[in-house]
mmCIF file with all atom_site columns, C-alpha atoms in Angstrom:
data_model
loop_
_atom_site.group_PDB
_atom_site.id
_atom_site.type_symbol
_atom_site.label_atom_id
_atom_site.label_alt_id
_atom_site.label_comp_id
_atom_site.label_asym_id
_atom_site.label_entity_id
_atom_site.label_seq_id
_atom_site.pdbx_PDB_ins_code
_atom_site.Cartn_x
_atom_site.Cartn_y
_atom_site.Cartn_z
_atom_site.occupancy
_atom_site.B_iso_or_equiv
_atom_site.pdbx_formal_charge
_atom_site.auth_seq_id
_atom_site.auth_comp_id
_atom_site.auth_asym_id
_atom_site.auth_atom_id
_atom_site.pdbx_PDB_model_num
ATOM 1  C CA . MET A 1 1  ? -98.451  -219.270 -45.512 1.00 85.00 ? 5  MET A CA 1
ATOM 2  C CA . TYR A 1 2  ? -101.671 -220.828 -46.763 1.00 95.00 ? 6  TYR A CA 1
ATOM 3  C CA . LYS A 1 3  ? -104.305 -218.177 -47.605 1.00 97.00 ? 7  LYS A CA 1
ATOM 4  C CA . VAL A 1 4  ? -108.028 -218.895 -47.407 1.00 98.00 ? 8  VAL A CA 1
ATOM 5  C CA . THR A 1 5  ? -110.645 -216.937 -49.368 1.00 98.00 ? 9  THR A CA 1
ATOM 6  C CA . GLU A 1 6  ? -114.417 -217.172 -49.578 1.00 98.00 ? 10 GLU A CA 1
ATOM 7  C CA . ASP A 1 7  ? -113.958 -219.129 -52.807 1.00 98.00 ? 11 ASP A CA 1
ATOM 8  C CA . THR A 1 8  ? -111.709 -221.765 -51.236 1.00 98.00 ? 12 THR A CA 1
ATOM 9  C CA . ILE A 1 9  ? -113.194 -225.265 -51.257 1.00 97.00 ? 13 ILE A CA 1
ATOM 10 C CA . ILE A 1 10 ? -113.794 -226.547 -47.723 1.00 96.00 ? 14 ILE A CA 1
ATOM 11 C CA . LEU A 1 11 ? -111.981 -229.842 -48.246 1.00 95.00 ? 15 LEU A CA 1
ATOM 12 C CA . ASP A 1 12 ? -108.932 -227.996 -49.621 1.00 96.00 ? 16 ASP A CA 1
ATOM 13 C CA . VAL A 1 13 ? -108.639 -226.167 -46.302 1.00 97.00 ? 17 VAL A CA 1
ATOM 14 C CA . ILE A 1 14 ? -108.986 -229.397 -44.324 1.00 95.00 ? 18 ILE A CA 1
ATOM 15 C CA . LYS A 1 15 ? -106.326 -231.048 -46.493 1.00 95.00 ? 19 LYS A CA 1
ATOM 16 C CA . GLN A 1 16 ? -103.890 -228.255 -45.625 1.00 96.00 ? 20 GLN A CA 1
ATOM 17 C CA . ASP A 1 17 ? -104.328 -228.934 -41.914 1.00 96.00 ? 21 ASP A CA 1
ATOM 18 C CA . LYS A 1 18 ? -106.872 -231.283 -40.368 1.00 96.00 ? 22 LYS A CA 1
ATOM 19 C CA . GLU A 1 19 ? -106.909 -229.203 -37.185 1.00 96.00 ? 23 GLU A CA 1
ATOM 20 C CA . SER A 1 20 ? -108.605 -226.411 -39.154 1.00 97.00 ? 24 SER A CA 1
ATOM 21 C CA . ALA A 1 21 ? -111.786 -228.469 -38.790 1.00 96.00 ? 25 ALA A CA 1
ATOM 22 C CA . GLY A 1 22 ? -112.071 -226.998 -35.304 1.00 97.00 ? 26 GLY A CA 1
ATOM 23 C CA . VAL A 1 23 ? -112.352 -223.506 -36.773 1.00 98.00 ? 27 VAL A CA 1
ATOM 24 C CA . PHE A 1 24 ? -115.202 -224.613 -39.038 1.00 97.00 ? 28 PHE A CA 1
ATOM 25 C CA . MET A 1 25 ? -116.969 -226.298 -36.123 1.00 96.00 ? 29 MET A CA 1
ATOM 26 C CA . ALA A 1 26 ? -116.545 -223.238 -33.907 1.00 97.00 ? 30 ALA A CA 1
ATOM 27 C CA . HIS A 1 27 ? -118.540 -221.348 -36.526 1.00 96.00 ? 31 HIS A CA 1
ATOM 28 C CA . GLY A 1 28 ? -121.292 -223.962 -36.617 1.00 94.00 ? 32 GLY A CA 1
ATOM 29 C CA . LEU A 1 29 ? -120.200 -225.642 -39.840 1.00 92.00 ? 33 LEU A CA 1
ATOM 30 C CA . TYR A 1 30 ? -120.180 -229.328 -38.893 1.00 89.00 ? 34 TYR A CA 1
ATOM 31 C CA . CYS A 1 31 ? -120.555 -230.879 -42.347 1.00 79.00 ? 35 CYS A CA 1
ATOM 32 C CA . ILE A 1 32 ? -116.839 -230.797 -43.109 1.00 81.00 ? 36 ILE A CA 1
ATOM 33 C CA . GLY A 1 33 ? -116.868 -234.524 -43.779 1.00 82.00 ? 37 GLY A CA 1
ATOM 34 C CA . CYS A 1 34 ? -119.926 -234.535 -46.014 1.00 86.00 ? 38 CYS A CA 1
ATOM 35 C CA . PRO A 1 35 ? -119.620 -235.031 -49.783 1.00 88.00 ? 39 PRO A CA 1
ATOM 36 C CA . GLY A 1 36 ? -120.469 -231.375 -50.386 1.00 84.00 ? 40 GLY A CA 1
ATOM 37 C CA . ALA A 1 37 ? -117.282 -230.295 -48.626 1.00 89.00 ? 41 ALA A CA 1
ATOM 38 C CA . SER A 1 38 ? -115.243 -231.627 -51.536 1.00 92.00 ? 42 SER A CA 1
ATOM 39 C CA . MET A 1 39 ? -116.902 -229.260 -54.009 1.00 93.00 ? 43 MET A CA 1
ATOM 40 C CA . GLU A 1 40 ? -118.500 -226.494 -51.950 1.00 94.00 ? 44 GLU A CA 1
ATOM 41 C CA . SER A 1 41 ? -116.754 -223.190 -51.351 1.00 96.00 ? 45 SER A CA 1
ATOM 42 C CA . ILE A 1 42 ? -116.728 -221.581 -47.941 1.00 97.00 ? 46 ILE A CA 1
ATOM 43 C CA . SER A 1 43 ? -119.030 -218.900 -49.334 1.00 97.00 ? 47 SER A CA 1
ATOM 44 C CA . ASP A 1 44 ? -121.541 -221.450 -50.649 1.00 95.00 ? 48 ASP A CA 1
ATOM 45 C CA . ALA A 1 45 ? -121.596 -223.325 -47.346 1.00 94.00 ? 49 ALA A CA 1
ATOM 46 C CA . GLY A 1 46 ? -121.961 -220.082 -45.437 1.00 93.00 ? 50 GLY A CA 1
ATOM 47 C CA . LYS A 1 47 ? -125.020 -219.097 -47.441 1.00 93.00 ? 51 LYS A CA 1
ATOM 48 C CA . VAL A 1 48 ? -126.674 -222.483 -46.940 1.00 92.00 ? 52 VAL A CA 1
ATOM 49 C CA . HIS A 1 49 ? -125.909 -222.655 -43.216 1.00 92.00 ? 53 HIS A CA 1
ATOM 50 C CA . GLY A 1 50 ? -126.297 -218.974 -42.312 1.00 94.00 ? 54 GLY A CA 1
ATOM 51 C CA . ILE A 1 51 ? -122.672 -218.486 -41.281 1.00 94.00 ? 55 ILE A CA 1
ATOM 52 C CA . ASP A 1 52 ? -120.737 -215.205 -41.234 1.00 97.00 ? 56 ASP A CA 1
ATOM 53 C CA . VAL A 1 53 ? -118.372 -216.112 -44.063 1.00 97.00 ? 57 VAL A CA 1
ATOM 54 C CA . ALA A 1 54 ? -116.085 -213.098 -43.638 1.00 98.00 ? 58 ALA A CA 1
ATOM 55 C CA . LYS A 1 55 ? -115.490 -213.952 -39.968 1.00 98.00 ? 59 LYS A CA 1
ATOM 56 C CA . LEU A 1 56 ? -114.914 -217.638 -40.754 1.00 98.00 ? 60 LEU A CA 1
ATOM 57 C CA . VAL A 1 57 ? -112.349 -216.760 -43.440 1.00 98.00 ? 61 VAL A CA 1
ATOM 58 C CA . GLU A 1 58 ? -110.677 -214.315 -41.057 1.00 98.00 ? 62 GLU A CA 1
ATOM 59 C CA . ASP A 1 59 ? -110.449 -216.948 -38.325 1.00 98.00 ? 63 ASP A CA 1
ATOM 60 C CA . LEU A 1 60 ? -109.139 -219.590 -40.740 1.00 98.00 ? 64 LEU A CA 1
ATOM 61 C CA . ASN A 1 61 ? -106.414 -217.227 -41.928 1.00 98.00 ? 65 ASN A CA 1
ATOM 62 C CA . LYS A 1 62 ? -105.502 -216.446 -38.311 1.00 98.00 ? 66 LYS A CA 1
ATOM 63 C CA . PHE A 1 63 ? -105.289 -220.188 -37.676 1.00 98.00 ? 67 PHE A CA 1
ATOM 64 C CA . PHE A 1 64 ? -102.880 -220.691 -40.582 1.00 97.00 ? 68 PHE A CA 1
ATOM 65 C CA . GLN A 1 65 ? -100.908 -217.586 -39.681 1.00 96.00 ? 69 GLN A CA 1
ATOM 66 C CA . GLN A 1 66 ? -100.306 -218.935 -36.180 1.00 94.00 ? 70 GLN A CA 1
ATOM 67 C CA . LYS A 1 67 ? -99.226  -222.268 -37.658 1.00 87.00 ? 71 LYS A CA 1
ATOM 68 C CA . ALA A 1 68 ? -96.634  -220.477 -39.778 1.00 76.00 ? 72 ALA A CA 1
ATOM 69 C CA . TRP A 1 69 ? -94.671  -219.407 -36.691 1.00 73.00 ? 73 TRP A CA 1
#
């Protein structure tokens, strides 16, 4: 199963499964297609956009866990 951490680059998550974009958007992170997504960690983006990074990482890991079934 793919494991996401706060240090994971946003685009790396999207490359694992494009549907994970919905998890980012549900947390208010809409810039998943911007150039920064290819080099910005989830933690960095969370700080800039005021997002609860721990909850986003938790929800992303739940998303990938459900996909593993």
